[in-house]
mmCIF file of C-alpha atoms in Angstrom:
data_model
loop_
_atom_site.group_PDB
_atom_site.id
_atom_site.type_symbol
_atom_site.label_atom_id
_atom_site.label_comp_id
_atom_site.label_asym_id
_atom_site.label_seq_id
_atom_site.Cartn_x
_atom_site.Cartn_y
_atom_site.Cartn_z
ATOM 1 C CA ALA A 29 13.962 8.500 1.726
ATOM 2 C CA GLN A 30 11.488 8.899 4.498
ATOM 3 C CA THR A 31 11.036 5.921 6.811
ATOM 4 C CA VAL A 32 7.968 4.541 8.510
ATOM 5 C CA THR A 33 8.366 2.293 11.534
ATOM 6 C CA GLN A 34 5.810 -0.057 12.993
ATOM 7 C CA SER A 35 7.378 -1.648 16.050
ATOM 8 C CA GLN A 36 4.629 -4.189 16.714
ATOM 9 C CA PRO A 37 4.791 -7.137 14.296
ATOM 10 C CA GLU A 38 1.739 -8.707 15.934
ATOM 11 C CA MET A 39 -1.048 -7.548 18.207
ATOM 12 C CA SER A 40 -4.005 -9.317 19.710
ATOM 13 C CA VAL A 41 -7.269 -7.960 21.084
ATOM 14 C CA GLN A 42 -10.392 -9.431 22.597
ATOM 15 C CA GLU A 43 -13.583 -8.840 20.662
ATOM 16 C CA ALA A 44 -15.342 -5.611 21.778
ATOM 17 C CA GLU A 45 -12.171 -4.281 23.402
ATOM 18 C CA THR A 46 -9.872 -1.471 22.258
ATOM 19 C CA VAL A 47 -6.441 -1.826 20.703
ATOM 20 C CA THR A 48 -3.834 0.723 19.648
ATOM 21 C CA LEU A 49 -1.348 0.158 16.842
ATOM 22 C CA SER A 50 1.819 2.250 16.859
ATOM 23 C CA CYS A 51 3.567 4.033 14.025
ATOM 24 C CA THR A 52 6.431 6.496 13.910
ATOM 25 C CA TYR A 53 7.928 8.178 10.890
ATOM 26 C CA ASP A 54 10.878 10.254 9.941
ATOM 27 C CA THR A 55 10.611 13.305 7.730
ATOM 28 C CA SER A 56 12.015 16.769 7.231
ATOM 29 C CA GLU A 57 8.887 17.924 5.425
ATOM 30 C CA SER A 58 6.286 20.069 7.153
ATOM 31 C CA ASP A 59 3.416 19.209 4.829
ATOM 32 C CA TYR A 60 2.579 15.552 4.340
ATOM 33 C CA TYR A 61 -0.107 12.906 4.670
ATOM 34 C CA LEU A 62 -0.369 9.855 6.860
ATOM 35 C CA PHE A 63 -2.538 6.824 6.308
ATOM 36 C CA TRP A 64 -3.536 3.557 7.843
ATOM 37 C CA TYR A 65 -4.365 0.742 5.457
ATOM 38 C CA LYS A 66 -5.935 -2.592 6.263
ATOM 39 C CA GLN A 67 -5.083 -5.714 4.281
ATOM 40 C CA PRO A 68 -7.254 -8.763 5.014
ATOM 41 C CA PRO A 69 -6.408 -12.202 3.605
ATOM 42 C CA SER A 70 -8.141 -11.193 0.366
ATOM 43 C CA ARG A 71 -5.026 -9.038 -0.300
ATOM 44 C CA GLN A 72 -7.103 -5.959 -1.060
ATOM 45 C CA MET A 73 -5.544 -2.877 0.513
ATOM 46 C CA ILE A 74 -8.300 -0.838 2.122
ATOM 47 C CA LEU A 75 -7.871 2.713 3.364
ATOM 48 C CA VAL A 76 -8.894 2.940 7.002
ATOM 49 C CA ILE A 77 -8.110 6.554 7.809
ATOM 50 C CA ARG A 78 -6.012 9.492 6.641
ATOM 51 C CA GLN A 79 -4.529 12.493 8.392
ATOM 52 C CA GLU A 80 -3.211 15.692 6.875
ATOM 53 C CA ALA A 81 -0.185 16.991 8.767
ATOM 54 C CA TYR A 82 -1.454 20.574 8.736
ATOM 55 C CA LYS A 83 -4.576 19.565 10.649
ATOM 56 C CA GLN A 84 -4.258 19.580 14.410
ATOM 57 C CA GLN A 85 -7.474 17.664 14.956
ATOM 58 C CA ASN A 86 -7.104 13.902 15.022
ATOM 59 C CA ALA A 87 -8.975 12.082 12.271
ATOM 60 C CA THR A 88 -11.839 9.771 13.204
ATOM 61 C CA GLU A 89 -13.781 7.251 11.131
ATOM 62 C CA ASN A 90 -16.443 5.458 13.145
ATOM 63 C CA ARG A 91 -14.596 2.999 15.415
ATOM 64 C CA PHE A 92 -11.195 4.062 14.094
ATOM 65 C CA SER A 93 -9.316 7.086 15.353
ATOM 66 C CA VAL A 94 -5.748 8.294 15.316
ATOM 67 C CA ASN A 95 -3.481 9.996 17.791
ATOM 68 C CA PHE A 96 -1.325 12.270 15.653
ATOM 69 C CA GLN A 97 1.632 13.800 17.460
ATOM 70 C CA LYS A 98 3.431 15.887 14.849
ATOM 71 C CA ALA A 99 6.335 16.975 17.028
ATOM 72 C CA ALA A 100 6.983 13.413 18.104
ATOM 73 C CA LYS A 101 6.361 12.119 14.542
ATOM 74 C CA SER A 102 3.943 9.578 15.890
ATOM 75 C CA PHE A 103 0.730 8.350 14.297
ATOM 76 C CA SER A 104 -1.067 5.601 16.218
ATOM 77 C CA LEU A 105 -4.344 3.936 15.276
ATOM 78 C CA LYS A 106 -6.968 3.132 17.881
ATOM 79 C CA ILE A 107 -9.632 0.579 17.100
ATOM 80 C CA SER A 108 -12.556 0.655 19.494
ATOM 81 C CA ASP A 109 -15.125 -2.086 20.010
ATOM 82 C CA SER A 110 -12.986 -4.505 17.991
ATOM 83 C CA GLN A 111 -14.814 -6.876 15.688
ATOM 84 C CA LEU A 112 -13.774 -10.191 14.180
ATOM 85 C CA GLY A 113 -13.717 -8.513 10.781
ATOM 86 C CA ASP A 114 -10.983 -6.172 11.967
ATOM 87 C CA ALA A 115 -8.480 -9.019 11.883
ATOM 88 C CA ALA A 116 -5.938 -8.158 9.183
ATOM 89 C CA MET A 117 -2.522 -6.721 8.488
ATOM 90 C CA TYR A 118 -2.428 -3.001 9.168
ATOM 91 C CA PHE A 119 0.053 -0.778 7.385
ATOM 92 C CA CYS A 120 0.975 2.763 8.316
ATOM 93 C CA ALA A 121 1.946 4.898 5.320
ATOM 94 C CA TYR A 122 3.417 8.307 4.640
ATOM 95 C CA ARG A 123 3.550 10.480 1.587
ATOM 96 C CA SER A 124 4.279 14.073 0.695
ATOM 97 C CA ALA A 125 4.314 16.138 -2.454
ATOM 98 C CA LEU A 126 7.987 15.228 -2.851
ATOM 99 C CA ASP A 127 7.797 11.570 -1.878
ATOM 100 C CA ASP A 128 6.002 8.497 -3.097
ATOM 101 C CA MET A 129 3.973 6.487 -0.620
ATOM 102 C CA ARG A 130 6.149 4.749 1.986
ATOM 103 C CA PHE A 131 4.826 1.869 4.048
ATOM 104 C CA GLY A 132 5.736 0.483 7.430
ATOM 105 C CA ALA A 133 6.463 -3.199 7.940
ATOM 106 C CA GLY A 134 2.922 -3.879 9.065
ATOM 107 C CA THR A 135 1.200 -5.143 12.206
ATOM 108 C CA ARG A 136 -0.811 -8.337 12.138
ATOM 109 C CA LEU A 137 -3.919 -7.895 14.272
ATOM 110 C CA THR A 138 -5.703 -10.918 15.674
ATOM 111 C CA VAL A 139 -9.169 -10.534 17.188
ATOM 112 C CA LYS A 140 -10.155 -13.180 19.726
ATOM 113 C CA PRO A 141 -13.821 -14.068 20.106
ATOM 114 C CA SER B 109 -12.171 7.497 -4.950
ATOM 115 C CA ALA B 110 -11.101 5.208 -7.764
ATOM 116 C CA VAL B 111 -11.806 1.575 -8.547
ATOM 117 C CA ILE B 112 -8.892 -0.446 -9.851
ATOM 118 C CA SER B 113 -9.253 -3.708 -11.719
ATOM 119 C CA GLN B 114 -6.146 -5.844 -11.766
ATOM 120 C CA LYS B 115 -5.777 -9.091 -13.609
ATOM 121 C CA PRO B 116 -4.966 -11.884 -13.469
ATOM 122 C CA SER B 117 -5.699 -12.388 -9.786
ATOM 123 C CA ARG B 118 -3.342 -15.344 -9.694
ATOM 124 C CA ASP B 119 -1.200 -17.399 -12.009
ATOM 125 C CA ILE B 120 1.211 -20.288 -11.940
ATOM 126 C CA CYS B 121 3.984 -19.924 -14.495
ATOM 127 C CA GLN B 122 6.934 -21.918 -15.724
ATOM 128 C CA ARG B 123 10.391 -20.560 -15.092
ATOM 129 C CA GLY B 124 11.865 -18.708 -18.048
ATOM 130 C CA THR B 125 8.508 -17.416 -19.247
ATOM 131 C CA SER B 126 6.975 -13.941 -18.875
ATOM 132 C CA LEU B 127 3.711 -12.744 -17.380
ATOM 133 C CA THR B 128 1.976 -9.437 -18.042
ATOM 134 C CA ILE B 129 -0.263 -8.001 -15.332
ATOM 135 C CA GLN B 130 -2.860 -5.424 -16.286
ATOM 136 C CA CYS B 131 -4.226 -2.569 -14.200
ATOM 137 C CA GLN B 132 -7.290 -0.574 -15.258
ATOM 138 C CA VAL B 133 -8.572 2.439 -13.331
ATOM 139 C CA ASP B 134 -12.134 3.667 -13.694
ATOM 140 C CA SER B 135 -11.096 7.325 -13.818
ATOM 141 C CA GLN B 136 -8.096 9.388 -14.797
ATOM 142 C CA VAL B 137 -5.355 9.405 -12.207
ATOM 143 C CA THR B 138 -2.096 11.249 -11.969
ATOM 144 C CA MET B 139 0.122 8.548 -10.616
ATOM 145 C CA MET B 140 0.240 4.783 -11.021
ATOM 146 C CA PHE B 141 2.607 2.505 -9.159
ATOM 147 C CA TRP B 142 3.617 -1.138 -9.064
ATOM 148 C CA TYR B 143 4.536 -2.903 -5.839
ATOM 149 C CA ARG B 144 5.789 -6.324 -4.868
ATOM 150 C CA GLN B 145 4.743 -7.906 -1.598
ATOM 151 C CA GLN B 146 6.021 -11.111 -0.085
ATOM 152 C CA PRO B 147 3.362 -12.874 2.023
ATOM 153 C CA GLY B 148 3.171 -11.354 5.481
ATOM 154 C CA GLN B 149 5.525 -8.539 4.593
ATOM 155 C CA SER B 150 5.269 -4.906 3.572
ATOM 156 C CA LEU B 151 4.993 -3.452 0.119
ATOM 157 C CA THR B 152 8.117 -2.741 -1.894
ATOM 158 C CA LEU B 153 7.809 -0.167 -4.640
ATOM 159 C CA ILE B 154 9.004 -1.494 -7.987
ATOM 160 C CA ALA B 155 8.411 1.554 -10.141
ATOM 161 C CA THR B 156 6.269 4.544 -10.942
ATOM 162 C CA ALA B 157 4.446 4.178 -14.240
ATOM 163 C CA ASN B 158 4.670 7.469 -16.121
ATOM 164 C CA GLN B 159 2.165 8.265 -18.812
ATOM 165 C CA GLY B 160 3.864 8.738 -22.140
ATOM 166 C CA SER B 161 7.395 8.170 -20.873
ATOM 167 C CA GLU B 162 9.607 5.498 -19.387
ATOM 168 C CA ALA B 163 8.805 4.245 -15.919
ATOM 169 C CA THR B 164 10.895 5.340 -12.962
ATOM 170 C CA TYR B 165 12.401 2.308 -11.231
ATOM 171 C CA GLU B 166 13.427 1.928 -7.626
ATOM 172 C CA SER B 167 16.823 0.656 -6.642
ATOM 173 C CA GLY B 168 17.094 -3.062 -7.289
ATOM 174 C CA PHE B 169 14.539 -3.152 -10.091
ATOM 175 C CA VAL B 170 15.417 -2.819 -13.770
ATOM 176 C CA ILE B 171 13.437 -2.261 -16.910
ATOM 177 C CA ASP B 172 14.663 -5.420 -18.629
ATOM 178 C CA LYS B 173 13.228 -7.539 -15.843
ATOM 179 C CA PHE B 174 10.078 -5.506 -15.143
ATOM 180 C CA PRO B 175 9.053 -3.595 -18.270
ATOM 181 C CA ILE B 176 6.132 -1.279 -17.600
ATOM 182 C CA SER B 177 3.786 0.451 -19.968
ATOM 183 C CA ARG B 178 1.351 3.270 -19.367
ATOM 184 C CA PRO B 179 -0.245 4.282 -22.643
ATOM 185 C CA ASN B 180 -2.867 6.552 -21.067
ATOM 186 C CA LEU B 181 -4.074 7.958 -17.752
ATOM 187 C CA THR B 182 -6.186 4.947 -16.807
ATOM 188 C CA PHE B 183 -4.184 1.861 -17.801
ATOM 189 C CA SER B 184 -0.828 0.285 -17.046
ATOM 190 C CA THR B 185 0.866 -3.072 -17.412
ATOM 191 C CA LEU B 186 3.743 -4.728 -15.590
ATOM 192 C CA THR B 187 5.592 -7.617 -17.190
ATOM 193 C CA VAL B 188 7.655 -9.991 -15.105
ATOM 194 C CA SER B 189 10.218 -11.324 -17.575
ATOM 195 C CA ASN B 190 12.276 -14.495 -17.651
ATOM 196 C CA MET B 191 10.734 -15.618 -14.401
ATOM 197 C CA SER B 192 12.459 -17.635 -11.718
ATOM 198 C CA PRO B 193 11.038 -19.036 -8.468
ATOM 199 C CA GLU B 194 12.405 -15.953 -6.681
ATOM 200 C CA ASP B 195 9.830 -13.881 -8.557
ATOM 201 C CA SER B 196 7.015 -15.696 -6.784
ATOM 202 C CA SER B 197 5.205 -12.957 -4.905
ATOM 203 C CA ILE B 198 2.150 -10.743 -4.823
ATOM 204 C CA TYR B 199 2.187 -7.848 -7.255
ATOM 205 C CA LEU B 200 -0.006 -4.843 -6.550
ATOM 206 C CA CYS B 201 -1.019 -1.934 -8.717
ATOM 207 C CA SER B 202 -1.983 1.364 -7.148
ATOM 208 C CA ALA B 203 -3.135 4.730 -8.357
ATOM 209 C CA ASP B 204 -3.667 8.141 -6.858
ATOM 210 C CA ARG B 205 -4.073 11.787 -7.618
ATOM 211 C CA VAL B 206 -1.424 14.110 -6.283
ATOM 212 C CA GLU B 207 -1.437 14.340 -2.494
ATOM 213 C CA THR B 208 -4.317 11.940 -1.917
ATOM 214 C CA GLU B 209 -4.582 8.429 -0.635
ATOM 215 C CA ALA B 210 -3.625 5.577 -2.921
ATOM 216 C CA PHE B 211 -6.139 3.086 -4.244
ATOM 217 C CA PHE B 212 -5.152 -0.482 -4.883
ATOM 218 C CA GLY B 213 -6.002 -3.317 -7.161
ATOM 219 C CA GLN B 214 -6.748 -6.674 -5.638
ATOM 220 C CA GLY B 215 -3.261 -7.926 -6.371
ATOM 221 C CA THR B 216 -1.830 -10.749 -8.465
ATOM 222 C CA ARG B 217 -0.467 -13.807 -6.717
ATOM 223 C CA LEU B 218 2.303 -15.189 -8.896
ATOM 224 C CA THR B 219 3.844 -18.599 -8.389
ATOM 225 C CA VAL B 220 6.799 -19.620 -10.538
ATOM 226 C CA VAL B 221 7.544 -23.330 -10.777
#
């Protein structure tokens, strides 16, 4: 099974500043999808951003962007201009046509006012 | 996108009893999944709910304990049988179409006393 590793159990950022959450993955597939999900205390899993492996351009969604390094199997999430509402658990996830969704252990992000 | 309604949102149950969790999607989806999540931890896949056939269970999960139904392309149930306090957890339903992001229900917080 493919593995997804998030090496930062907890991260903290000052409001309005930028934070980067790390994610690495292991796969032998060439075609796959990567995701970042946000889970606030409400428990609802919310898709933040997705990246198709065949695309070289890094995905961007407003204040959220990724740094996708396919050769290094790295997929980090950058949150710019952090807001109090960004505080949540963030999960990196991987899936391919041959594999179900696999999640990392998660990173708890705290935003300080 | 897809909207998923999951119920109940929470329940407190006596040990030895069973609870059935329902998951309704607002459109036809290819895949439906059931996850378990301990507070503050990642998601663990219980099984893939297959329409018209038996669910596919992950290692450590068995049909007698977690029977799953999927009578059509928009609905699935997970039953937690003969519950013990160790079954206390959050249970999440998700759905996706092949090679897209997964959408999640709001989760069911189960407490077994």
